[in-house]
Tab-separated table of C-alpha atoms in Angstrom:
chain	number	residue	atom	x	y	z
A	31	MET	CA	0.000	0.000	0.000
A	32	SER	CA	1.368	3.440	-0.916
A	33	GLN	CA	1.930	5.992	1.795
A	34	LEU	CA	-0.871	8.132	0.399
A	35	SER	CA	-3.302	5.178	0.424
A	36	ASP	CA	-2.314	4.502	3.994
A	37	GLU	CA	-2.971	8.115	5.033
A	38	VAL	CA	-6.362	8.193	3.285
A	39	LEU	CA	-7.288	4.913	4.924
A	40	LYS	CA	-6.305	6.135	8.382
A	41	VAL	CA	-8.549	9.179	8.065
A	42	SER	CA	-11.420	7.164	6.582
A	43	LEU	CA	-11.263	4.611	9.392
A	44	GLN	CA	-12.255	7.359	11.844
A	45	TYR	CA	-15.504	7.885	9.930
A	46	LEU	CA	-16.326	4.532	8.394
A	47	GLY	CA	-14.849	1.999	10.791
A	48	PRO	CA	-13.201	-1.300	9.782
A	49	ALA	CA	-14.958	-1.444	6.398
A	50	ALA	CA	-13.303	1.816	5.295
A	51	GLU	CA	-10.720	0.029	3.112
A	52	ARG	CA	-13.448	-1.929	1.382
A	53	PHE	CA	-15.372	1.311	0.771
A	54	LEU	CA	-12.320	3.107	-0.685
A	55	GLU	CA	-11.428	0.098	-2.846
A	56	ARG	CA	-14.938	0.187	-4.256
A	57	GLN	CA	-14.706	3.932	-4.980
A	58	THR	CA	-11.414	3.692	-6.884
A	59	LYS	CA	-12.445	0.589	-8.797
A	60	SER	CA	-15.862	1.924	-9.807
A	61	HIS	CA	-15.091	5.592	-10.366
A	62	LEU	CA	-11.344	5.895	-11.078
A	63	ASN	CA	-11.061	3.535	-14.069
A	64	GLY	CA	-10.549	0.362	-12.062
A	65	LEU	CA	-7.679	1.759	-10.037
A	66	ALA	CA	-6.567	-0.354	-7.080
A	67	PHE	CA	-6.806	1.680	-3.898
A	68	THR	CA	-3.266	0.675	-2.944
A	69	ASP	CA	-1.981	2.404	-6.114
A	70	LEU	CA	-3.517	5.757	-5.220
A	71	GLN	CA	-1.576	8.847	-6.382
A	72	LYS	CA	-1.955	12.526	-5.518
A	73	SER	CA	-3.515	13.170	-8.922
A	74	HIS	CA	-6.406	10.856	-7.992
A	75	ILE	CA	-7.245	12.700	-4.781
A	76	PRO	CA	-9.700	15.346	-6.194
A	77	ASP	CA	-11.815	12.698	-7.935
A	78	LEU	CA	-11.639	10.331	-4.997
A	79	ALA	CA	-12.727	13.137	-2.615
A	80	THR	CA	-15.698	13.949	-4.848
A	81	TRP	CA	-16.856	10.332	-4.888
A	82	VAL	CA	-16.241	9.884	-1.184
A	83	ARG	CA	-18.410	12.955	-0.543
A	84	THR	CA	-21.254	11.473	-2.607
A	85	SER	CA	-21.033	7.830	-1.531
A	86	ALA	CA	-20.221	8.384	2.133
A	87	SER	CA	-23.225	10.670	2.536
A	88	LEU	CA	-25.397	7.592	1.816
A	89	ILE	CA	-23.805	5.809	4.752
A	90	ILE	CA	-22.995	8.451	7.352
A	91	ASP	CA	-24.276	11.904	8.246
A	92	LYS	CA	-23.863	14.419	5.362
A	93	LYS	CA	-21.847	16.774	7.536
A	94	LYS	CA	-19.450	13.983	8.485
A	95	ALA	CA	-19.161	12.877	4.846
A	96	GLU	CA	-18.279	16.440	3.852
A	97	GLU	CA	-15.698	16.565	6.634
A	98	LEU	CA	-14.092	13.312	5.441
A	99	ALA	CA	-14.010	14.500	1.822
A	100	THR	CA	-12.378	17.783	2.869
A	101	ARG	CA	-9.684	15.956	4.814
A	102	ILE	CA	-8.973	13.720	1.835
A	103	THR	CA	-8.854	16.740	-0.486
A	104	ARG	CA	-6.147	18.311	1.714
A	105	MET	CA	-3.909	15.301	1.045
A	106	GLY	CA	-3.772	16.082	-2.656
B	41	MET	CA	-39.145	-0.599	27.199
B	42	THR	CA	-37.386	-0.605	30.562
B	43	PRO	CA	-39.748	-0.349	33.562
B	44	TRP	CA	-39.482	3.114	35.119
B	45	GLN	CA	-38.203	1.719	38.424
B	46	GLN	CA	-35.200	0.212	36.635
B	47	SER	CA	-34.438	3.075	34.279
B	48	ILE	CA	-31.195	5.015	34.618
B	49	GLN	CA	-33.167	8.254	34.631
B	50	THR	CA	-35.113	7.188	37.717
B	51	LYS	CA	-31.965	5.954	39.451
B	52	LEU	CA	-30.032	9.116	38.596
B	53	THR	CA	-32.841	11.425	39.665
B	54	VAL	CA	-33.527	9.568	42.914
B	55	SER	CA	-29.803	9.411	43.756
B	56	PHE	CA	-29.346	13.131	43.164
B	57	ILE	CA	-32.483	14.029	45.107
B	58	VAL	CA	-31.391	11.884	48.068
B	59	LEU	CA	-27.923	13.444	47.905
B	60	ILE	CA	-29.318	16.972	47.791
B	61	LEU	CA	-31.733	16.306	50.644
B	62	VAL	CA	-28.997	14.823	52.838
B	63	ILE	CA	-26.592	17.703	52.140
B	64	SER	CA	-29.333	20.307	52.581
B	65	GLY	CA	-30.558	18.679	55.795
B	66	LEU	CA	-27.074	18.605	57.289
B	67	THR	CA	-26.431	22.184	56.167
B	68	PHE	CA	-29.717	23.331	57.683
B	69	VAL	CA	-29.150	21.555	60.998
B	70	PHE	CA	-25.565	22.807	61.316
B	71	THR	CA	-26.232	26.369	60.137
B	72	TYR	CA	-29.410	26.723	62.169
B	73	GLY	CA	-27.722	25.356	65.315
B	74	GLU	CA	-24.734	27.661	64.953
B	75	THR	CA	-26.873	30.686	64.113
B	76	LYS	CA	-29.181	29.963	67.043
B	77	SER	CA	-26.370	29.918	69.557
B	78	ALA	CA	-24.680	32.945	67.943
B	79	LEU	CA	-27.970	34.826	68.134
B	80	LYS	CA	-28.372	33.927	71.797
B	81	GLU	CA	-24.843	35.125	72.524
B	82	THR	CA	-25.566	38.398	70.722
B	83	THR	CA	-28.776	38.831	72.717
B	84	GLN	CA	-26.899	38.124	75.950
B	85	ASP	CA	-24.316	40.767	75.016
B	86	GLU	CA	-27.090	43.257	74.194
B	87	LEU	CA	-28.765	42.605	77.543
B	88	LYS	CA	-25.485	43.040	79.426
B	89	ALA	CA	-24.713	46.280	77.586
B	90	LEU	CA	-28.225	47.582	78.255
B	91	ALA	CA	-27.982	46.672	81.943
B	92	VAL	CA	-24.661	48.519	82.242
B	93	ILE	CA	-26.110	51.672	80.686
B	94	ILE	CA	-29.196	51.574	82.911
B	95	ALA	CA	-27.113	50.876	86.046
B	96	THR	CA	-25.097	54.047	85.526
B	97	GLN	CA	-28.311	56.108	85.433
B	98	ILE	CA	-29.701	54.867	88.746
B	99	ASP	CA	-29.121	56.829	91.953
B	100	GLY	CA	-27.213	54.191	93.977
B	101	ASP	CA	-27.193	56.277	97.158
B	102	ALA	CA	-30.980	56.564	97.165
B	103	MET	CA	-31.443	52.939	96.286
B	104	ALA	CA	-29.188	51.784	99.114
B	105	ALA	CA	-31.314	53.684	101.630
B	106	PHE	CA	-34.722	52.267	100.606
B	107	GLN	CA	-36.452	50.150	103.230
B	108	PRO	CA	-39.754	48.228	102.982
B	109	GLY	CA	-42.584	50.777	103.147
B	110	ASP	CA	-40.638	53.509	101.324
B	111	GLU	CA	-42.542	52.896	98.084
B	112	GLU	CA	-44.306	56.257	98.302
B	113	MET	CA	-41.058	58.211	98.698
B	114	ALA	CA	-40.324	60.657	95.882
B	115	GLU	CA	-36.848	59.060	95.303
B	116	PHE	CA	-38.428	55.610	94.901
B	117	ILE	CA	-41.087	56.893	92.519
B	118	ALA	CA	-38.414	58.777	90.529
B	119	ILE	CA	-36.310	55.625	90.043
B	120	ARG	CA	-39.393	53.501	89.262
B	121	ASP	CA	-40.604	56.019	86.666
B	122	GLN	CA	-37.111	56.213	85.229
B	123	LEU	CA	-37.067	52.400	84.821
B	124	ASP	CA	-40.580	52.440	83.384
B	125	THR	CA	-39.581	55.084	80.827
B	126	ILE	CA	-36.528	53.076	79.770
B	127	ARG	CA	-38.643	49.938	79.447
B	128	SER	CA	-41.294	51.736	77.404
B	129	SER	CA	-38.677	52.942	74.947
B	130	ASN	CA	-37.302	49.383	74.526
B	131	PRO	CA	-40.181	47.150	73.466
B	132	GLU	CA	-37.982	44.077	73.770
B	133	ILE	CA	-37.622	44.571	77.552
B	134	LEU	CA	-40.301	42.667	79.460
B	135	TYR	CA	-39.254	43.440	83.050
B	136	LEU	CA	-36.819	45.948	84.527
B	137	TYR	CA	-35.924	46.009	88.221
B	138	THR	CA	-33.208	46.531	90.784
B	139	MET	CA	-32.183	44.033	93.459
B	140	ARG	CA	-29.811	43.859	96.355
B	141	SER	CA	-28.135	41.094	98.268
B	142	VAL	CA	-29.112	40.708	101.909
B	143	GLY	CA	-27.092	37.975	103.581
B	144	ASP	CA	-27.707	34.805	101.597
B	145	THR	CA	-30.851	36.124	99.958
B	146	VAL	CA	-31.687	38.449	97.125
B	147	GLU	CA	-34.532	40.946	97.379
B	148	PHE	CA	-36.213	43.353	95.000
B	149	VAL	CA	-35.725	47.068	95.582
B	150	VAL	CA	-37.304	49.025	92.712
B	151	ASP	CA	-39.475	47.252	90.180
B	152	ALA	CA	-40.656	49.215	87.122
B	153	ASP	CA	-44.003	47.459	87.493
B	154	TYR	CA	-44.561	48.472	91.116
B	155	GLY	CA	-47.909	50.219	91.449
B	156	ILE	CA	-48.554	49.852	87.733
B	157	ASP	CA	-48.849	46.124	87.342
B	158	ASP	CA	-48.242	43.254	89.739
B	159	GLY	CA	-44.733	44.523	90.557
B	160	ALA	CA	-42.569	43.546	93.504
B	161	ALA	CA	-42.289	45.832	96.511
B	162	ILE	CA	-39.112	46.772	98.370
B	163	GLY	CA	-37.820	43.750	100.260
B	164	ASP	CA	-39.774	41.080	98.352
B	165	LEU	CA	-37.484	38.062	98.271
B	166	TYR	CA	-36.435	36.403	95.044
B	167	ASP	CA	-35.832	32.748	95.850
B	168	GLU	CA	-34.693	31.603	92.425
B	169	ALA	CA	-31.487	33.607	92.044
B	170	GLY	CA	-29.000	31.577	90.032
B	171	SER	CA	-25.247	31.926	89.667
B	172	ASP	CA	-25.617	34.194	86.601
B	173	LEU	CA	-27.760	36.651	88.591
B	174	LEU	CA	-25.409	36.562	91.599
B	175	ALA	CA	-22.455	37.239	89.279
B	176	GLY	CA	-24.240	40.458	88.286
B	177	PHE	CA	-23.441	41.946	91.717
B	178	THR	CA	-19.753	42.051	90.800
B	179	ALA	CA	-19.693	42.445	86.993
B	180	PRO	CA	-22.090	42.581	84.041
B	181	SER	CA	-23.523	39.125	83.357
B	182	ALA	CA	-26.341	37.382	81.534
B	183	ASP	CA	-28.286	34.174	81.964
B	184	SER	CA	-26.599	31.352	80.067
B	185	GLU	CA	-30.013	29.749	79.478
B	186	PHE	CA	-33.627	30.864	79.540
B	187	THR	CA	-34.963	30.950	83.080
B	188	THR	CA	-38.525	30.252	84.036
B	189	ASP	CA	-40.143	31.657	87.165
B	190	GLN	CA	-43.559	32.903	88.227
B	191	TRP	CA	-43.317	35.793	85.724
B	192	GLY	CA	-42.586	33.624	82.722
B	193	THR	CA	-39.627	32.418	80.648
B	194	VAL	CA	-37.009	35.076	80.086
B	195	LEU	CA	-33.389	35.713	79.192
B	196	SER	CA	-31.865	38.289	81.549
B	197	GLY	CA	-28.886	40.616	81.734
B	198	TYR	CA	-27.494	42.070	84.942
B	199	ALA	CA	-25.101	44.877	85.913
B	200	PRO	CA	-23.984	46.163	89.322
B	201	ILE	CA	-25.321	49.492	90.664
B	202	LYS	CA	-22.802	51.569	92.588
B	203	ASP	CA	-23.234	54.408	95.063
B	204	SER	CA	-21.370	57.717	94.900
B	205	ALA	CA	-18.411	56.117	96.703
B	206	GLY	CA	-18.151	53.400	94.089
B	207	ALA	CA	-19.415	50.593	96.317
B	208	VAL	CA	-21.822	48.048	94.833
B	209	VAL	CA	-25.243	48.519	96.404
B	210	GLY	CA	-27.248	46.241	94.133
B	211	LEU	CA	-27.858	45.289	90.550
B	212	VAL	CA	-30.200	46.098	87.746
B	213	GLY	CA	-31.924	43.230	85.946
B	214	VAL	CA	-33.177	43.438	82.368
B	215	ASP	CA	-35.501	40.648	81.263
B	216	MET	CA	-36.250	39.858	77.650
B	217	ASP	CA	-39.227	37.627	76.903
B	218	SER	CA	-38.095	34.254	75.540
B	219	SER	CA	-40.591	34.637	72.698
B	220	ARG	CA	-38.604	37.649	71.438
B	221	VAL	CA	-35.421	35.606	71.242
B	222	ILE	CA	-37.269	32.621	69.799
B	223	ASP	CA	-38.906	34.914	67.213
B	224	ARG	CA	-35.441	36.126	66.172
B	225	GLN	CA	-34.187	32.531	65.964
B	226	ASP	CA	-37.278	31.463	64.012
B	227	PHE	CA	-36.771	34.323	61.564
B	228	ILE	CA	-33.190	33.198	60.925
B	229	GLY	CA	-34.325	29.561	60.716
B	230	ASN	CA	-37.062	30.408	58.229
B	231	THR	CA	-34.646	32.478	56.137
B	232	ILE	CA	-32.144	29.598	56.006
B	233	PHE	CA	-34.995	27.208	55.204
B	234	VAL	CA	-36.208	29.395	52.308
B	235	VAL	CA	-32.675	29.845	50.931
B	236	ILE	CA	-32.017	26.083	51.083
B	237	GLY	CA	-35.452	25.431	49.578
B	238	ILE	CA	-34.680	27.696	46.622
B	239	ALA	CA	-31.254	26.060	46.240
B	240	ILE	CA	-32.926	22.608	46.191
B	241	LEU	CA	-35.403	23.735	43.528
B	242	VAL	CA	-32.660	25.236	41.331
B	243	ALA	CA	-30.419	22.164	41.795
B	244	GLY	CA	-33.417	19.901	41.112
B	245	GLY	CA	-34.129	21.779	37.891
B	246	PHE	CA	-30.537	21.393	36.726
B	247	ILE	CA	-30.535	17.695	37.615
B	248	ALA	CA	-33.798	17.107	35.767
B	249	LEU	CA	-32.430	18.905	32.687
B	250	PHE	CA	-29.062	17.143	32.906
B	251	SER	CA	-30.489	13.655	33.334
B	252	ARG	CA	-33.112	14.247	30.634
B	253	THR	CA	-30.530	15.184	27.978
B	254	ILE	CA	-28.276	12.259	28.900
B	255	ILE	CA	-31.123	9.772	28.899
B	256	ARG	CA	-32.557	11.205	25.668
B	257	ASP	CA	-29.253	10.567	23.854
B	258	ILE	CA	-28.858	7.107	25.372
B	259	LYS	CA	-32.396	6.331	24.217
B	260	LYS	CA	-31.504	7.457	20.683
B	261	LEU	CA	-28.478	5.157	20.622
B	262	ASN	CA	-30.589	2.354	22.011
B	263	GLU	CA	-33.253	2.847	19.332
B	264	THR	CA	-30.579	2.860	16.597
B	265	ALA	CA	-29.011	-0.329	17.977
B	266	ASN	CA	-32.432	-1.961	18.171
B	267	ALA	CA	-33.218	-1.028	14.562
B	268	ILE	CA	-29.903	-2.449	13.314
B	269	SER	CA	-30.346	-5.633	15.358
B	270	MET	CA	-33.680	-6.100	13.578
B	271	GLY	CA	-32.006	-5.782	10.162
B	272	ASN	CA	-32.791	-2.138	9.437
B	273	THR	CA	-29.582	-0.415	8.305
B	274	ASP	CA	-31.337	2.722	7.113
B	275	VAL	CA	-30.567	4.487	10.353
B	276	SER	CA	-28.197	7.220	11.423
B	277	VAL	CA	-26.654	8.143	14.736
B	278	ASP	CA	-27.566	11.777	15.330
B	279	VAL	CA	-26.067	12.241	18.766
B	280	GLU	CA	-23.528	15.039	18.992
B	281	ARG	CA	-21.898	15.537	22.353
B	282	LYS	CA	-18.429	16.388	23.587
B	283	ASP	CA	-18.504	13.887	26.441
B	284	GLU	CA	-18.250	10.104	26.891
B	285	ILE	CA	-21.708	9.584	25.417
B	286	GLY	CA	-20.558	11.538	22.360
B	287	GLU	CA	-17.538	9.214	22.062
B	288	LEU	CA	-19.835	6.218	22.375
B	289	ALA	CA	-22.062	7.671	19.641
B	290	GLU	CA	-19.041	8.180	17.361
B	291	SER	CA	-17.837	4.600	17.867
B	292	PHE	CA	-21.333	3.375	17.304
B	293	GLY	CA	-21.620	5.483	14.140
B	294	ARG	CA	-18.419	3.920	12.751
B	295	MET	CA	-19.770	0.471	13.494
B	296	VAL	CA	-23.045	1.260	11.724
B	297	ALA	CA	-21.168	2.707	8.728
B	298	SER	CA	-19.044	-0.448	8.402
B	299	LEU	CA	-22.122	-2.645	8.622
B	300	LYS	CA	-23.796	-0.642	5.872
B	301	ILE	CA	-20.705	-0.849	3.641
B	302	MET	CA	-20.498	-4.604	4.045
B	303	MET	CA	-24.222	-5.092	3.501
B	304	MET	CA	-24.087	-2.960	0.319
B	305	ASP	CA	-21.392	-5.183	-1.199
B	306	PRO	CA	-22.724	-8.742	-1.013
B	307	GLU	CA	-20.643	-10.292	-3.805
B	308	ASP	CA	-17.426	-10.200	-1.768
B	309	GLY	CA	-17.453	-11.403	1.799
B	310	THR	CA	-13.895	-10.396	2.610
B	311	LYS	CA	-12.993	-7.152	0.958
């Protein structure tokens, strides 16, 4: 796992719990042209943050989803 | 639903109420007791001070010369009227009189009530003189406790009366009705009672508010947990607090989020 993937995962775990990696894997595979989450690069961060904002708001509170997306955006 | 007797809200409220009542009760008993004795001491000091002032105004030479039957003498009437005037201007004084020591006995000399009410005449013995009264022949003193005699229950102050040569010829006694002192004590007691009562009401209000918000949030978490345990994942944890319950809600929210993620992705059981 790249260092960036690891950092994104650490932040996401605080919001999504143990299934965070599974969630992120699904986001990159479905919305970033089949990208493996472990291969995440800085250039992918804006798109990933957008999709996290949308998908996470279906699972957790909208405010929390926005907060998570913002934190991911800052890693780009 | 948890029966009300077993709910945390009931236990919290009852515990706090018991705690407040115990603390308030102890505070009341201690404060009232201390205030009561302090008030009595103040009253004793007032009576002593009053007796000293009155003693200096009495003609000791004339008083020393009075014998039984002298009640119609102008000097006697002057001192009696003087005492009566002082008593009238101090509504808290019930009886005002002078006494002298004759051998082992104590007798009245001038009583402010003589000829006006059922006052004592010159030479009438007072058989119930206690150590506090006898001490008044040498220095200002006051009864340490209420004394009860044929005239009622009073708290008294005493001060020696001296003649022109400075020799003690008797004492002046100032009696305050016990009901006056008790009224003062009751006033203080009632004030303390009201203040503690208001404090209990305010504390009770805070406790009710505090326990209600805690229990409300615990109930929300409980309802969410119940819904998930019944297979409903379309729930959210909307408890926002900065305390331990808030931390519990956050942990719970993460758990719910993970459950939802796993339930939304049925084709892969591991990742």
